[in-house]
Amino acid sequence: MKVKKVLVLGSGAIRIGQAGEFDYSGSQCIKALREEGIKVILINPNIATIQTSKELADKVYFLPVRTDFVEKVIQKEKPDGIMLMFGGQTALNCGVELHEQGILRKHNVKVLGTPVESIILTEDRKLFARKLREIGVKTPKSRAVRTMTAAINAAKKIGYPVMVRAAYALGGKGSGVAKDERELEGLADKALSAARQILVEEYLGGWKEIEYEVVRDSFDNCITVCNMENFDPLGIHTGESIVVAPSQTLTDKEYHSLRTIAIKVIRALGIVGECNIQYALDPNSDDYRIIEVNARLSRSSALASKATGYPLAFIAAKLGLGHNLTELPNMVTKKTFACFEPALDYLVLKIPRWDLEKFRRVKKQIGTEMKSVGEVMAIGRKFEEALQKAIRMLGQGMNGLTGNTLPFDNLSEELRQPTDKRVFAVGEAVRQGRSIEEIHRLSGIDPWFLAKIQNIIGLETDLSKGHMTASLLRRAKRYGFSDRQIGLLQNKSEEAVYRARKKRNILPVIRQIDTLAAEYPAKTNYLYLTYNGQDHDITSSEKKTVIVLGSGAYRIGSSVEFDWCAVTAVQTLKKLGYHTVMINYNPETVSTDYDICDRLYFDELSFETVRDIYEMEQPLGLILSVGGQIPNNLAMACQREGMRILGTSPQSIDNAENRHRFSAILDRLGIDQPPWKELTTVREAKRFAEKVGYPVLIRPSYVLSGSAMNVAFDDRTLERYLKEATEVSKEHPVVITRFIMNAKEIEIDAVAKKGTLVAYAISEHIENAGVHSGDATMVFPPQNLYLETIRRIKRITKAIAKEFNITGPLNIQFIAKKNRIGVIELNLRASRSFPFVSKVSKVNFIGLATKAIMGKRARTTMSMLNIDYVGVKAPQFSFSRLSGADPVLSVEMSSTGEVACMGDDLNEAFLKAVLAVDMNLPRKDVLVSVGGERNKYRALEDVRKLHQIGYRIYATEHTAAFLRKRGIRSTMLYKAHNRHKKDNVLSYLKTGKIDLAVFIADEFNKDVVEDEYLLRRTAVDFSVPLVTNLQLFHTFVDALADHADERLQVKSWGEYK
Amino acid sequence: MIFEGVSFGHPKSAAGEVVFNTGMVGYPQSLTDPSYRGQILTFTYPLIGNYGVPGDELDEFSLEKHFESSGIHVQGMIIDDYTERPSHWTAKKTLGAWLKEQEIPGLYGIDTRALTKTLREKGVMLGKIIIDREAGFDDPNRRDLVKEVSPDRIRTYAQKGSRMTVVVVDCGCKNNIIRELLKRGVNVIRVPYDYDFTGLTYDGALISNGPGDPKKCVKTIEHIRKAMAQEKPLFGICLGNQLTALAAGGNTYKLKYGHRSQNQPAYLVGTRRCFITAQNHGFAVDDKTLPEGWDPWFRNLNDNTNEGIRHRTRPFFTVQFHPEAMAGPNDTNFLFDDFIKIIEEHR
């Protein structure tokens, strides 16, 4: 039977362990289905994704990916097929539940591709190990247990050290290595709270970690598309590892015997489509284990797709429909078929991106749990080249493996207990003359990789000693040194190095990723630059070309939203008839799919690389305003070198980014802003703080997501934060402003053309100012603003658009208290909320902005006030993955992703959004702990309301006493320090007696109280929904009191009119 | 066209036919594959030498455990990024040291993609590696390459309790073909390429791989024709496919740049089954010229060239690819099982 209507499950918000790769896989799946005339229904609350754009699915539901909502969508849409493999672990788990509850059978929905039975086989460790044993394939000694006693017994049988992990978990959540029984107890306790079943396993630390991406069709044709090798030995999660493709240290025998096993396994499991197989390989013998099989598209499969040019997700979707590999075309060569294995004539290297410094108290060591928030991929013909490119791509100020100032207090310890800086530690160890053998012994990293790092350090020495000859310069470029890096080592400017190499004709060549290593001519537009080559694979285009810069690695503050913006800009340009070039290097994105643009350069977004590409492509100009902060920061440098920047002028961008100049302009325009001062000395800063009164906000210029932004409440903290801020932004001024308490935060996203406003959308934050806008819950259109406020915001925006002569996207953040409105920040680029307001309003702000930038007609008749429904955007936090991190909100952003849902009113939309970020609504038991007298008063009526509508209230000592005096009965629980007391709050949290924890800290007491931290952290560790903000609590209670949970409607995007 | 690189092997000039291989692993196997006789081998994949070179110990059948023959057969080796410090538990020496030991020149630092593109567009061509002195071009295809790599005497591998005997006509046979047979418990008689094996007592014959133009092996073709009359199972690999086609009355031709890689899809004609195969050949069977009674068996999914033929009624079947792998995927290893089964059925 041929299916006509297919339901695709998305992966929801981006979080650690489940990121943008599922926008890529979902989008490809939808394209593959649509191509066959199949109607596609998509459920995904991640509104910033490309897959939820108008052009892709026939119908989109911005709803939580949960069985209750999915069943309702099935009832309504009556699809005949469902795809479970494209939405990460979220979709997979949901699919298994739908199957187990008989929902799919009941509604006659056929699972396309890999059957659920196979999924269960791969997810249930016991069944998995048994199945593999049957076919003679080795897995680690492992025992699945459900109790602590069983875990201890299992460990005794297997022998310490053992690995502990939770079944059905993504990103190694709740996993770790236990050296003894004490450590085992700690780990098992946590893991058992997160999963029904945990695994105690043989520990294979120090083995090589190898992965294969395997494809099978329903005719039993099997191929492996790519294999990958981890730079880091087993013991470090593959998501935390530096990974290379193809494998580098495997012989033919190893490569192909693991490949043969992979095919045997995919056949035995009965997978149709794609799976990822992870191996441990003994570095001293033929011995191996299969660690894991992921019967779905994964982060690794996205990487493999980008590494090889083989569109894994697209093909997997086609195979799910019953196609045969031999009849599907190879989309890269367009001359051959999908049934082949890519041969590479380059290597790729992936490095994860961590943002650990954004979190307080988080452990910096990397290990079996995933903590990284994004990744980059570099392509080169030398390992050294790819490694250095990738390090720069991380965008954390590193110039490559060398040319950085990174002191290590204890190098041996750093090598033994790696952190996110370990690759630099290896470089430093080589520099200090430690032998490869010693570094290998400490770090477990294969000597092959270490020898390559030694090559880089060798060249660093040559560069810092030697005269710049043509051959040295060429060698340095071939080993991936940037102009700037060479300049640092040679005491020359970046520009001088550029001129020197240009004079000697040392320029990169353009190479194609063609899947067949040049064996067949390919029409592919998938490109990278290298100095390890003598000719270009392609010539520059004669057409009217526009280059769009992407957003680089996903990190806190810059994620899939900017990918949506970049892709939308390219699509608009294409429609307008331009030849489009995209530059980006994030393997998790849709923008790096080569069918999006006319030419894709999978390469650095550095000034150097952009200039090289600009010179080769000779475009009409660059669009820098749709890729977030990275491209935006290049504006001035690009213009200085004569490149044409399309849209708002770089001078204006600079005036907005430089806080000092920006504030001065606002003063001149008579626009209100919180009192500010540029920092010169600490003494002056203190004097300013005294004058305007604490608290004050400290912020460096040119940063995104509030890096090193802090609120100081006294002289002591002021001093500390100032130091942090100057470290982050050495080249730019640091500004202090008065921090206004209890004020509302409002944002406007808009498009202007030649200084005139074309379209705008105003959103309000539920949380008061002080919570970073990326962590705030946003409402659009605003539901609680005075018309007067809206009018004033619009008037200010118009004035700013005119003053900065804006053409393109802009975003302004306002602070409002009573009727006073001040501007906090102006971004002359697309903001994080562009996809949200575009999709809720159904006016494509990026489409308009692109038209404006290209000087085309850009108009809309949309009026915000005519929208009869509400969109709520909620942040997704990943605290549970960051061991020890304090889950408290501040001016520095800490959420990893977001969702947005729509509803007929605020309450409905809000509850949907809350559910979509995995927060279960409380059934009965709510724990309240409010710090500070003022906060207690503010929370009082909400707690009362909760009590009145039938919730049982638990409260910590002071809060309970406060409530009792005001006639609210609550059960008193002792705080953490009274551990011995029976009714201790921690034990209640740990044993699942609390459905919702409301912990409001006293904002004036910024020295985090240990007790409060412990409460918050315990809630996170034991998966208890947590609210730490008063306004959010208020909205939550309002929605519950309104019984909005009883009318959560299942309406598609199109039904909101 | 001139490419400049750095010598890392034997410092001696050499000449031959330049070909490329796109495999990403298996340089010890490729270099010792007798089918590369007379050729300068370019590795398109840039990073080579990573896991060094293993020792030359023999396995339980007295075959070199890690190599496809007892020495390197290429005239020279061209790569881009050479690893001077290999890392592997089986590594005994570096690739460079091995090349020196075997007196084979090698160059690194060459843009092997550019070279591959040239060969793809212009076809395989003669080339020379100039290191110590100017050298003339040397066209190996004018020589009798098979003769150079074929043994000059019969070698017998007898096994206890063996059920059957297979004759392998060694036209430059890779070790692993012999090993795959021996692993299945059969006796093997390995005969020189021009030996008339039809007089031997045997249950099945395997015509091996080998270098160069199949049409030069006149005697072998004659013997195959003779063997066909005996109606015993006949299996051919690579050159063996071409020789069998010629013996049957079909024709062969030279490909523009051949198939040398580990990712060639070969589909079973008339089905939707496809296998990933390792290949190393410059000539191919024109399966449109096959006489009555013969069918194409496998074809290449990429360019539809012939990948194997079989007889409709008699137990003759040959493949262009390498089911014995080394280097390459093992997906068609079952063909050896099939061969043994068919021999059993025909006894």
PDB file of N, CA and C in Angstrom, chain A residues 219-221 248-252 254 256 259-260 283 285 324 326-327 336 339 341 344-345 381-382 437 446 448 452 511 514 518-520 533-535 537, chain B residues 3 24-25 44-46 50-51 80-81 83 85 87-89 111-113 117 120 257 262-265 272-274 301-303 327-331:
ATOM      1  N   PHE A 219      15.092  -4.288   0.583  1.00  0.00           N
ATOM      2  CA  PHE A 219      15.503  -5.406  -0.271  1.00  0.00           C
ATOM      3  C   PHE A 219      16.794  -6.026   0.254  1.00  0.00           C
ATOM      4  N   ASP A 220      17.216  -5.557   1.419  1.00  0.00           N
ATOM      5  CA  ASP A 220      18.411  -6.057   2.095  1.00  0.00           C
ATOM      6  C   ASP A 220      19.718  -5.560   1.488  1.00  0.00           C
ATOM      7  N   ASN A 221      19.669  -4.540   0.651  1.00  0.00           N
ATOM      8  CA  ASN A 221      20.918  -3.917   0.217  1.00  0.00           C
ATOM      9  C   ASN A 221      21.462  -3.083   1.370  1.00  0.00           C
ATOM     10  N   GLN A 248      41.380   7.152  10.929  1.00  0.00           N
ATOM     11  CA  GLN A 248      42.770   7.390  10.521  1.00  0.00           C
ATOM     12  C   GLN A 248      43.739   6.300  10.941  1.00  0.00           C
ATOM     13  N   THR A 249      43.442   5.629  12.028  1.00  0.00           N
ATOM     14  CA  THR A 249      44.443   4.676  12.529  1.00  0.00           C
ATOM     15  C   THR A 249      44.012   3.226  12.340  1.00  0.00           C
ATOM     16  N   LEU A 250      42.976   3.022  11.509  1.00  0.00           N
ATOM     17  CA  LEU A 250      42.504   1.655  11.290  1.00  0.00           C
ATOM     18  C   LEU A 250      43.109   1.069  10.022  1.00  0.00           C
ATOM     19  N   THR A 251      43.517  -0.198  10.126  1.00  0.00           N
ATOM     20  CA  THR A 251      44.021  -0.893   8.940  1.00  0.00           C
ATOM     21  C   THR A 251      42.833  -1.326   8.086  1.00  0.00           C
ATOM     22  N   ASP A 252      43.149  -1.820   6.897  1.00  0.00           N
ATOM     23  CA  ASP A 252      42.110  -2.352   6.024  1.00  0.00           C
ATOM     24  C   ASP A 252      41.309  -3.431   6.739  1.00  0.00           C
ATOM     25  N   GLU A 254      40.838  -3.933   9.958  1.00  0.00           N
ATOM     26  CA  GLU A 254      39.970  -3.406  11.005  1.00  0.00           C
ATOM     27  C   GLU A 254      38.781  -2.657  10.397  1.00  0.00           C
ATOM     28  N   HIS A 256      37.384  -2.926   7.518  1.00  0.00           N
ATOM     29  CA  HIS A 256      36.385  -3.747   6.833  1.00  0.00           C
ATOM     30  C   HIS A 256      35.787  -4.834   7.709  1.00  0.00           C
ATOM     31  N   ARG A 259      33.147  -2.993   9.438  1.00  0.00           N
ATOM     32  CA  ARG A 259      32.113  -2.707   8.456  1.00  0.00           C
ATOM     33  C   ARG A 259      31.228  -3.940   8.227  1.00  0.00           C
ATOM     34  N   THR A 260      31.876  -5.096   8.115  1.00  0.00           N
ATOM     35  CA  THR A 260      31.122  -6.337   7.916  1.00  0.00           C
ATOM     36  C   THR A 260      30.204  -6.614   9.105  1.00  0.00           C
ATOM     37  N   PRO A 283      43.090  -0.972  21.254  1.00  0.00           N
ATOM     38  CA  PRO A 283      44.242  -0.443  20.508  1.00  0.00           C
ATOM     39  C   PRO A 283      45.404  -1.431  20.426  1.00  0.00           C
ATOM     40  N   SER A 285      44.867  -5.071  20.055  1.00  0.00           N
ATOM     41  CA  SER A 285      44.519  -6.376  19.489  1.00  0.00           C
ATOM     42  C   SER A 285      43.335  -6.198  18.555  1.00  0.00           C
ATOM     43  N   ASN A 324      14.281   1.312  -3.297  1.00  0.00           N
ATOM     44  CA  ASN A 324      15.482   0.508  -3.348  1.00  0.00           C
ATOM     45  C   ASN A 324      16.677   1.431  -3.572  1.00  0.00           C
ATOM     46  N   THR A 326      19.273   1.092  -5.194  1.00  0.00           N
ATOM     47  CA  THR A 326      19.844   1.114  -6.547  1.00  0.00           C
ATOM     48  C   THR A 326      19.052   1.996  -7.502  1.00  0.00           C
ATOM     49  N   GLU A 327      17.868   2.414  -7.101  1.00  0.00           N
ATOM     50  CA  GLU A 327      17.076   3.234  -8.015  1.00  0.00           C
ATOM     51  C   GLU A 327      17.075   4.712  -7.630  1.00  0.00           C
ATOM     52  N   THR A 336      25.374   9.066 -10.928  1.00  0.00           N
ATOM     53  CA  THR A 336      25.429   7.719 -10.377  1.00  0.00           C
ATOM     54  C   THR A 336      24.285   7.544  -9.387  1.00  0.00           C
ATOM     55  N   CYS A 339      23.311   3.779  -4.213  1.00  0.00           N
ATOM     56  CA  CYS A 339      23.867   2.536  -3.681  1.00  0.00           C
ATOM     57  C   CYS A 339      25.377   2.501  -3.920  1.00  0.00           C
ATOM     58  N   GLU A 341      29.375   3.590  -1.653  1.00  0.00           N
ATOM     59  CA  GLU A 341      29.944   4.125  -0.424  1.00  0.00           C
ATOM     60  C   GLU A 341      30.871   5.269  -0.776  1.00  0.00           C
ATOM     61  N   LEU A 344      36.375   9.470   0.182  1.00  0.00           N
ATOM     62  CA  LEU A 344      36.755  10.857   0.480  1.00  0.00           C
ATOM     63  C   LEU A 344      38.163  11.112  -0.046  1.00  0.00           C
ATOM     64  N   ASP A 345      38.424  12.323  -0.483  1.00  0.00           N
ATOM     65  CA  ASP A 345      39.823  12.664  -0.765  1.00  0.00           C
ATOM     66  C   ASP A 345      40.217  13.879   0.081  1.00  0.00           C
ATOM     67  N   ARG A 381      42.867  18.617   3.699  1.00  0.00           N
ATOM     68  CA  ARG A 381      43.566  17.444   3.169  1.00  0.00           C
ATOM     69  C   ARG A 381      44.700  17.026   4.094  1.00  0.00           C
ATOM     70  N   LYS A 382      44.844  17.751   5.187  1.00  0.00           N
ATOM     71  CA  LYS A 382      45.775  17.349   6.241  1.00  0.00           C
ATOM     72  C   LYS A 382      45.031  17.420   7.562  1.00  0.00           C
ATOM     73  N   GLU A 437      54.926   9.499  23.834  1.00  0.00           N
ATOM     74  CA  GLU A 437      54.593   8.330  24.670  1.00  0.00           C
ATOM     75  C   GLU A 437      53.996   8.789  26.004  1.00  0.00           C
ATOM     76  N   ASP A 446      45.526   8.547  20.807  1.00  0.00           N
ATOM     77  CA  ASP A 446      46.392   7.747  19.953  1.00  0.00           C
ATOM     78  C   ASP A 446      47.615   8.562  19.503  1.00  0.00           C
ATOM     79  N   TRP A 448      49.141   8.663  16.864  1.00  0.00           N
ATOM     80  CA  TRP A 448      49.039   9.219  15.509  1.00  0.00           C
ATOM     81  C   TRP A 448      48.583  10.676  15.562  1.00  0.00           C
ATOM     82  N   LYS A 452      50.709  14.404  14.883  1.00  0.00           N
ATOM     83  CA  LYS A 452      50.251  15.487  14.002  1.00  0.00           C
ATOM     84  C   LYS A 452      50.281  16.821  14.751  1.00  0.00           C
ATOM     85  N   ARG A 511      37.802  23.386  -3.573  1.00  0.00           N
ATOM     86  CA  ARG A 511      37.640  21.962  -3.830  1.00  0.00           C
ATOM     87  C   ARG A 511      36.196  21.535  -3.623  1.00  0.00           C
ATOM     88  N   ASP A 514      32.709  15.580  -3.583  1.00  0.00           N
ATOM     89  CA  ASP A 514      31.984  14.966  -4.706  1.00  0.00           C
ATOM     90  C   ASP A 514      31.574  13.516  -4.469  1.00  0.00           C
ATOM     91  N   ALA A 518      36.791  12.272  -6.961  1.00  0.00           N
ATOM     92  CA  ALA A 518      37.181  12.696  -8.315  1.00  0.00           C
ATOM     93  C   ALA A 518      37.089  11.583  -9.350  1.00  0.00           C
ATOM     94  N   GLU A 519      36.592  10.404  -8.952  1.00  0.00           N
ATOM     95  CA  GLU A 519      36.540   9.305  -9.923  1.00  0.00           C
ATOM     96  C   GLU A 519      35.554   9.614 -11.049  1.00  0.00           C
ATOM     97  N   TYR A 520      34.467  10.296 -10.687  1.00  0.00           N
ATOM     98  CA  TYR A 520      33.504  10.700 -11.709  1.00  0.00           C
ATOM     99  C   TYR A 520      33.373  12.213 -11.678  1.00  0.00           C
ATOM    100  N   GLY A 533      46.471  21.945  -2.449  1.00  0.00           N
ATOM    101  CA  GLY A 533      45.949  21.640  -3.772  1.00  0.00           C
ATOM    102  C   GLY A 533      46.499  22.648  -4.741  1.00  0.00           C
ATOM    103  N   GLN A 534      46.511  22.277  -6.011  1.00  0.00           N
ATOM    104  CA  GLN A 534      47.121  23.183  -6.975  1.00  0.00           C
ATOM    105  C   GLN A 534      46.149  23.790  -7.956  1.00  0.00           C
ATOM    106  N   ASP A 535      44.924  23.291  -8.001  1.00  0.00           N
ATOM    107  CA  ASP A 535      43.981  23.906  -8.936  1.00  0.00           C
ATOM    108  C   ASP A 535      42.572  23.957  -8.348  1.00  0.00           C
ATOM    109  N   ASP A 537      38.605  23.332  -8.443  1.00  0.00           N
ATOM    110  CA  ASP A 537      37.701  22.374  -9.085  1.00  0.00           C
ATOM    111  C   ASP A 537      36.644  23.090  -9.914  1.00  0.00           C
TER     112      ASP A 537
ATOM    113  N   PHE B   3      54.268  17.216 -11.823  1.00  0.00           N
ATOM    114  CA  PHE B   3      53.940  17.414 -10.412  1.00  0.00           C
ATOM    115  C   PHE B   3      55.235  17.324  -9.618  1.00  0.00           C
ATOM    116  N   MET B  24      40.453   4.225   0.880  1.00  0.00           N
ATOM    117  CA  MET B  24      40.964   5.042   1.978  1.00  0.00           C
ATOM    118  C   MET B  24      41.826   4.229   2.947  1.00  0.00           C
ATOM    119  N   VAL B  25      41.790   2.912   2.814  1.00  0.00           N
ATOM    120  CA  VAL B  25      42.654   2.045   3.635  1.00  0.00           C
ATOM    121  C   VAL B  25      43.236   0.954   2.743  1.00  0.00           C
ATOM    122  N   THR B  44      44.334   8.550  -4.157  1.00  0.00           N
ATOM    123  CA  THR B  44      43.581   9.804  -4.143  1.00  0.00           C
ATOM    124  C   THR B  44      43.380  10.284  -2.706  1.00  0.00           C
ATOM    125  N   TYR B  45      43.074   9.362  -1.813  1.00  0.00           N
ATOM    126  CA  TYR B  45      42.926   9.739  -0.397  1.00  0.00           C
ATOM    127  C   TYR B  45      44.272  10.268   0.108  1.00  0.00           C
ATOM    128  N   PRO B  46      44.276  11.455   0.711  1.00  0.00           N
ATOM    129  CA  PRO B  46      45.565  12.108   0.961  1.00  0.00           C
ATOM    130  C   PRO B  46      46.428  11.544   2.084  1.00  0.00           C
ATOM    131  N   ASN B  50      49.502   5.911   7.627  1.00  0.00           N
ATOM    132  CA  ASN B  50      49.083   6.169   9.014  1.00  0.00           C
ATOM    133  C   ASN B  50      49.366   5.020   9.965  1.00  0.00           C
ATOM    134  N   TYR B  51      49.136   3.796   9.499  1.00  0.00           N
ATOM    135  CA  TYR B  51      49.301   2.674  10.431  1.00  0.00           C
ATOM    136  C   TYR B  51      50.552   1.855  10.096  1.00  0.00           C
ATOM    137  N   ASP B  80      49.804  12.163  -1.091  1.00  0.00           N
ATOM    138  CA  ASP B  80      49.860  13.572  -0.704  1.00  0.00           C
ATOM    139  C   ASP B  80      50.492  13.752   0.682  1.00  0.00           C
ATOM    140  N   ASP B  81      49.794  13.287   1.722  1.00  0.00           N
ATOM    141  CA  ASP B  81      50.246  13.575   3.083  1.00  0.00           C
ATOM    142  C   ASP B  81      50.795  12.298   3.716  1.00  0.00           C
ATOM    143  N   THR B  83      52.543  10.025   6.549  1.00  0.00           N
ATOM    144  CA  THR B  83      52.704   9.981   8.002  1.00  0.00           C
ATOM    145  C   THR B  83      54.051   9.386   8.349  1.00  0.00           C
ATOM    146  N   ARG B  85      55.248   9.164  11.354  1.00  0.00           N
ATOM    147  CA  ARG B  85      55.229   8.441  12.610  1.00  0.00           C
ATOM    148  C   ARG B  85      53.932   7.649  12.699  1.00  0.00           C
ATOM    149  N   SER B  87      51.131   4.732  13.669  1.00  0.00           N
ATOM    150  CA  SER B  87      50.711   4.241  14.971  1.00  0.00           C
ATOM    151  C   SER B  87      49.781   3.058  14.789  1.00  0.00           C
ATOM    152  N   HIS B  88      50.259   1.896  15.134  1.00  0.00           N
ATOM    153  CA  HIS B  88      49.407   0.715  15.152  1.00  0.00           C
ATOM    154  C   HIS B  88      50.142  -0.430  15.822  1.00  0.00           C
ATOM    155  N   TRP B  89      49.382  -1.265  16.500  1.00  0.00           N
ATOM    156  CA  TRP B  89      50.045  -2.349  17.227  1.00  0.00           C
ATOM    157  C   TRP B  89      50.679  -3.377  16.279  1.00  0.00           C
ATOM    158  N   ASP B 111      49.415  16.842  -5.174  1.00  0.00           N
ATOM    159  CA  ASP B 111      47.969  17.032  -5.171  1.00  0.00           C
ATOM    160  C   ASP B 111      47.336  15.862  -5.927  1.00  0.00           C
ATOM    161  N   THR B 112      47.011  14.834  -5.174  1.00  0.00           N
ATOM    162  CA  THR B 112      46.544  13.602  -5.823  1.00  0.00           C
ATOM    163  C   THR B 112      45.134  13.745  -6.385  1.00  0.00           C
ATOM    164  N   ARG B 113      44.399  14.726  -5.897  1.00  0.00           N
ATOM    165  CA  ARG B 113      43.086  14.950  -6.515  1.00  0.00           C
ATOM    166  C   ARG B 113      43.274  15.537  -7.912  1.00  0.00           C
ATOM    167  N   LYS B 117      42.036  13.808 -11.269  1.00  0.00           N
ATOM    168  CA  LYS B 117      41.162  14.481 -12.244  1.00  0.00           C
ATOM    169  C   LYS B 117      41.767  14.388 -13.647  1.00  0.00           C
ATOM    170  N   ARG B 120      41.296  10.949 -14.938  1.00  0.00           N
ATOM    171  CA  ARG B 120      39.890  10.724 -15.253  1.00  0.00           C
ATOM    172  C   ARG B 120      39.542  11.355 -16.602  1.00  0.00           C
ATOM    173  N   TYR B 257      39.893   4.837 -17.679  1.00  0.00           N
ATOM    174  CA  TYR B 257      40.770   4.953 -16.508  1.00  0.00           C
ATOM    175  C   TYR B 257      40.536   3.859 -15.469  1.00  0.00           C
ATOM    176  N   GLN B 262      37.364   0.803  -3.562  1.00  0.00           N
ATOM    177  CA  GLN B 262      36.712  -0.151  -2.658  1.00  0.00           C
ATOM    178  C   GLN B 262      35.228   0.131  -2.522  1.00  0.00           C
ATOM    179  N   ASN B 263      34.701   0.932  -3.427  1.00  0.00           N
ATOM    180  CA  ASN B 263      33.301   1.343  -3.255  1.00  0.00           C
ATOM    181  C   ASN B 263      32.484   1.172  -4.529  1.00  0.00           C
ATOM    182  N   GLN B 264      32.840   0.194  -5.353  1.00  0.00           N
ATOM    183  CA  GLN B 264      32.128   0.020  -6.611  1.00  0.00           C
ATOM    184  C   GLN B 264      30.866  -0.812  -6.404  1.00  0.00           C
ATOM    185  N   PRO B 265      29.705  -0.246  -6.742  1.00  0.00           N
ATOM    186  CA  PRO B 265      28.475  -1.024  -6.601  1.00  0.00           C
ATOM    187  C   PRO B 265      28.278  -1.954  -7.798  1.00  0.00           C
ATOM    188  N   ARG B 272      17.188  -6.458  -7.866  1.00  0.00           N
ATOM    189  CA  ARG B 272      17.454  -5.162  -7.263  1.00  0.00           C
ATOM    190  C   ARG B 272      18.455  -5.309  -6.130  1.00  0.00           C
ATOM    191  N   ARG B 273      19.273  -6.365  -6.230  1.00  0.00           N
ATOM    192  CA  ARG B 273      20.311  -6.582  -5.226  1.00  0.00           C
ATOM    193  C   ARG B 273      21.625  -6.006  -5.722  1.00  0.00           C
ATOM    194  N   CYS B 274      22.297  -5.330  -4.819  1.00  0.00           N
ATOM    195  CA  CYS B 274      23.528  -4.656  -5.213  1.00  0.00           C
ATOM    196  C   CYS B 274      24.566  -4.855  -4.114  1.00  0.00           C
ATOM    197  N   LEU B 301      26.765  -0.471 -11.165  1.00  0.00           N
ATOM    198  CA  LEU B 301      25.620   0.434 -11.059  1.00  0.00           C
ATOM    199  C   LEU B 301      25.978   1.846 -11.529  1.00  0.00           C
ATOM    200  N   ASN B 302      27.221   2.218 -11.386  1.00  0.00           N
ATOM    201  CA  ASN B 302      27.621   3.569 -11.785  1.00  0.00           C
ATOM    202  C   ASN B 302      27.699   3.738 -13.296  1.00  0.00           C
ATOM    203  N   ASP B 303      28.435   2.865 -13.967  1.00  0.00           N
ATOM    204  CA  ASP B 303      28.635   3.080 -15.401  1.00  0.00           C
ATOM    205  C   ASP B 303      28.128   1.920 -16.255  1.00  0.00           C
ATOM    206  N   ALA B 327      42.587  -5.162  -0.391  1.00  0.00           N
ATOM    207  CA  ALA B 327      41.821  -4.303   0.502  1.00  0.00           C
ATOM    208  C   ALA B 327      40.387  -4.166  -0.001  1.00  0.00           C
ATOM    209  N   GLY B 328      39.486  -3.913   0.934  1.00  0.00           N
ATOM    210  CA  GLY B 328      38.122  -3.646   0.516  1.00  0.00           C
ATOM    211  C   GLY B 328      37.076  -4.407   1.290  1.00  0.00           C
ATOM    212  N   PRO B 329      35.819  -4.183   0.899  1.00  0.00           N
ATOM    213  CA  PRO B 329      34.683  -4.765   1.622  1.00  0.00           C
ATOM    214  C   PRO B 329      34.502  -6.253   1.338  1.00  0.00           C
ATOM    215  N   ASN B 330      33.920  -6.944   2.293  1.00  0.00           N
ATOM    216  CA  ASN B 330      33.775  -8.400   2.222  1.00  0.00           C
ATOM    217  C   ASN B 330      32.387  -8.853   1.783  1.00  0.00           C
ATOM    218  N   ASP B 331      31.604  -7.946   1.215  1.00  0.00           N
ATOM    219  CA  ASP B 331      30.193  -8.247   0.969  1.00  0.00           C
ATOM    220  C   ASP B 331      29.951  -9.439   0.045  1.00  0.00           C
TER     221      ASP B 331
END
